[in-house]
Structures are given as C-alpha cells and as structure tokens.
Amino acid sequence: MTTASSAQPVALERAYLLLNHGPTVLVSTAHGEERNVMAAAWAMPLDFSPPKMLVVVDKSTYTRELIERSGEFALCIPTRDQARATYVAGSETGRGTDKFAACGFATFAASRIGAPLIEGCLGWLECKVVPEPHNQQVYDLFIGEVVAAWAAPDAFSGNRWHFPQAGRRSIHYLAGGSFFATGEGFSVAEPQ
Ligand SMILES: Cc1cc2nc3c(=O)[nH]c(=O)nc-3n(C[C@H](O)[C@H](O)[C@H](O)COP(=O)(O)O)c2cc1C
C-alpha cells in the first residue's frame, strides 16, 4: 500500500503522463469542513505547460458543488485493487455521509490544495480550476491547472509507468461495474 510518505513528486511538465493512457480517476474535493470523492471516467490531459486536465463533473453531484465552491479538486488514480471502492464512489452521493469511510479510503494532505489525496492510489494531480463558465454550465466540463503532481514509485518513476503487480494496475471503465485493467505495455520503432 502506497502511503503519503512514499508519494514522489512528478515534474509538472510530465504530469500529463499520469492520465495519457486514460485511466478512470477518483475526483476528491473539500471546502471548509466538507469533503467528498466521486469516480470519473471522463478525464484527460489538455495541455503540457502549464499542465491542464479536463474532467466532466455532472451538475447533480455533490463533487460539482464542492469544486464550484472551492475552485479546486484532485484527480487520484486508483488501482485494480481499489476498483470495487471506485465503483461505490461512483454509485452513491456523498451528500450527508462520509463517502471516504463508505469506500474504505484513507487520505493524506495535498501540498497545494485543500482536497485530500487517497492512499494506495498510483498517482495524484492537485488541480486549481481554470474558470470557463460556459463550458462548465453547458458541458459540465472543468479545466484544472495542475499545481502539483505525485506518483507511487512502484508504479511510475523516471516518467514511465511500470505496473508491477496485477492488483496495482490502473483501471478503465466500461459500464455497470465492469472495468478493464491496464494491459501489457509494448513499444514500437520510432518513425524514420
Ligand atoms: C466508474 C465510474 C465512472 C464515472 N465517471 C463519471 C464522470 O466522468 N463524470 C461524472 O459526472 N460522473 C461520473 N460517474 C458518476 C459519479 O461518480 C456519480 O454520480 C457519483 O455518485 C457522484 O457522487 P457525489 O454526488 O458524491 O459527488 C462515474 C461513475 C462510475 C461508477
């Protein structure tokens, strides 16, 4: 299990690598005493430097409310072992309950934002909202500038993914509780 102390910084200009392969993420948020987490399959990199990420967060969610109030969120990359908890985070609302407890998620403090980071994940992106009211209102689309990025070194180091154990692969959502785990990596020759 990765702990706060083993999360290693990722250079901001390389932060896009954490989402380049399209993993499902956990969006964590906080405002004042309130905090929450939800699953999001619709998240992706948008820009290299300063790094920016996109995430779609529906208007009905408590997460959306806390993002709009705080102007911040974190994207945490869960493992195959956390898939069931991720499904729970994406199936219930945290309004009036502590969804971290319901999912069995322990947390540690982020460095630049108030949203908590989830222990045991593969990577963490601390984001501040770049306000785009039209996109937010019409498309539920949020742009976050990454202000700090972290990775669990067993899974990501030297700007490369390793996925050492089956249980610590990232996950990709299909529907109805079905996921793929990230598969076998391979490389091809550079174009001539
Ligand atoms: C695997 C998975 C992926 C999801 N992806 C998204 C997404 O990208 N955007 C979104 O708005 N909701 C998504 N959802 C639904 C939210 O996670 C769900 O509405 C959640 O219960 C909202 O919780 P909240 O009200 O506590 O914020 C997903 C659900 C699951 C199970």
mmCIF file of C-alpha atoms in Angstrom, residues 15-103:
data_model
loop_
_atom_site.group_PDB
_atom_site.id
_atom_site.type_symbol
_atom_site.label_atom_id
_atom_site.label_comp_id
_atom_site.label_asym_id
_atom_site.label_seq_id
_atom_site.Cartn_x
_atom_site.Cartn_y
_atom_site.Cartn_z
ATOM 1 C CA ALA A 15 2.126 15.439 -15.286
ATOM 2 C CA TYR A 16 0.187 14.646 -18.476
ATOM 3 C CA LEU A 17 1.817 11.183 -18.485
ATOM 4 C CA LEU A 18 -0.249 10.214 -15.465
ATOM 5 C CA LEU A 19 -3.500 10.432 -17.472
ATOM 6 C CA ASN A 20 -2.223 9.839 -21.015
ATOM 7 C CA HIS A 21 -3.397 6.209 -21.029
ATOM 8 C CA GLY A 22 -6.926 7.131 -19.982
ATOM 9 C CA PRO A 23 -7.404 5.678 -16.507
ATOM 10 C CA THR A 24 -10.597 6.128 -14.532
ATOM 11 C CA VAL A 25 -9.916 8.557 -11.684
ATOM 12 C CA LEU A 26 -11.254 9.489 -8.285
ATOM 13 C CA VAL A 27 -12.096 13.187 -8.006
ATOM 14 C CA SER A 28 -11.595 14.409 -4.455
ATOM 15 C CA THR A 29 -12.779 17.771 -3.187
ATOM 16 C CA ALA A 30 -13.047 19.794 0.002
ATOM 17 C CA HIS A 31 -14.485 23.083 1.159
ATOM 18 C CA GLY A 32 -14.322 24.105 4.793
ATOM 19 C CA GLU A 33 -15.275 21.065 6.870
ATOM 20 C CA GLU A 34 -16.903 19.312 3.897
ATOM 21 C CA ARG A 35 -15.111 16.849 1.679
ATOM 22 C CA ASN A 36 -16.089 14.286 -0.908
ATOM 23 C CA VAL A 37 -14.937 11.867 -3.582
ATOM 24 C CA MET A 38 -16.507 10.513 -6.787
ATOM 25 C CA ALA A 39 -15.401 8.336 -9.701
ATOM 26 C CA ALA A 40 -14.811 9.894 -13.142
ATOM 27 C CA ALA A 41 -14.072 8.015 -16.337
ATOM 28 C CA TRP A 42 -14.224 11.208 -18.416
ATOM 29 C CA ALA A 43 -10.891 12.789 -17.524
ATOM 30 C CA MET A 44 -7.923 13.522 -19.790
ATOM 31 C CA PRO A 45 -4.878 15.770 -20.300
ATOM 32 C CA LEU A 46 -5.408 19.088 -22.092
ATOM 33 C CA ASP A 47 -2.043 20.882 -22.072
ATOM 34 C CA PHE A 48 1.630 20.296 -21.286
ATOM 35 C CA SER A 49 2.824 23.512 -19.674
ATOM 36 C CA PRO A 50 1.396 24.806 -17.538
ATOM 37 C CA PRO A 51 -0.236 21.381 -17.345
ATOM 38 C CA LYS A 52 -4.005 21.267 -17.506
ATOM 39 C CA MET A 53 -6.513 18.418 -17.193
ATOM 40 C CA LEU A 54 -10.146 18.077 -18.238
ATOM 41 C CA VAL A 55 -12.824 16.342 -16.227
ATOM 42 C CA VAL A 56 -16.566 16.129 -16.744
ATOM 43 C CA VAL A 57 -18.459 16.549 -13.464
ATOM 44 C CA ASP A 58 -22.235 16.363 -13.671
ATOM 45 C CA LYS A 59 -24.386 19.134 -12.189
ATOM 46 C CA SER A 60 -26.232 16.693 -9.949
ATOM 47 C CA THR A 61 -23.131 15.706 -7.995
ATOM 48 C CA TYR A 62 -22.007 16.896 -4.585
ATOM 49 C CA THR A 63 -18.482 16.871 -6.016
ATOM 50 C CA ARG A 64 -19.528 19.536 -8.509
ATOM 51 C CA GLU A 65 -20.893 21.687 -5.697
ATOM 52 C CA LEU A 66 -17.626 21.463 -3.734
ATOM 53 C CA ILE A 67 -15.492 22.135 -6.828
ATOM 54 C CA GLU A 68 -17.529 25.250 -7.608
ATOM 55 C CA ARG A 69 -17.261 26.462 -4.011
ATOM 56 C CA SER A 70 -13.529 25.750 -3.526
ATOM 57 C CA GLY A 71 -12.158 26.202 -7.053
ATOM 58 C CA GLU A 72 -10.012 23.099 -6.520
ATOM 59 C CA PHE A 73 -10.015 19.331 -6.969
ATOM 60 C CA ALA A 74 -7.609 16.419 -7.030
ATOM 61 C CA LEU A 75 -7.524 13.556 -9.515
ATOM 62 C CA CYS A 76 -6.333 10.336 -7.852
ATOM 63 C CA ILE A 77 -5.570 7.270 -9.999
ATOM 64 C CA PRO A 78 -6.989 4.131 -8.345
ATOM 65 C CA THR A 79 -5.686 0.587 -8.697
ATOM 66 C CA ARG A 80 -7.317 -2.666 -9.749
ATOM 67 C CA ASP A 81 -7.489 -3.486 -6.032
ATOM 68 C CA GLN A 82 -9.496 -0.276 -5.495
ATOM 69 C CA ALA A 83 -11.963 -0.946 -8.356
ATOM 70 C CA ARG A 84 -14.841 -2.009 -6.107
ATOM 71 C CA ALA A 85 -14.356 1.079 -3.904
ATOM 72 C CA THR A 86 -14.172 3.227 -7.052
ATOM 73 C CA TYR A 87 -17.487 1.762 -8.189
ATOM 74 C CA VAL A 88 -19.016 2.630 -4.817
ATOM 75 C CA ALA A 89 -17.588 6.181 -5.077
ATOM 76 C CA GLY A 90 -19.320 6.437 -8.457
ATOM 77 C CA SER A 91 -22.641 4.949 -7.376
ATOM 78 C CA GLU A 92 -23.586 6.851 -4.221
ATOM 79 C CA THR A 93 -23.663 10.512 -3.329
ATOM 80 C CA GLY A 94 -21.547 11.845 -0.500
ATOM 81 C CA ARG A 95 -24.212 14.383 0.483
ATOM 82 C CA GLY A 96 -24.801 13.907 4.192
ATOM 83 C CA THR A 97 -22.369 10.988 4.528
ATOM 84 C CA ASP A 98 -18.622 10.433 4.632
ATOM 85 C CA LYS A 99 -18.057 8.666 1.337
ATOM 86 C CA PHE A 100 -14.369 8.153 2.139
ATOM 87 C CA ALA A 101 -15.438 5.927 5.042
ATOM 88 C CA ALA A 102 -18.066 4.173 2.898
ATOM 89 C CA CYS A 103 -15.356 3.361 0.331
#
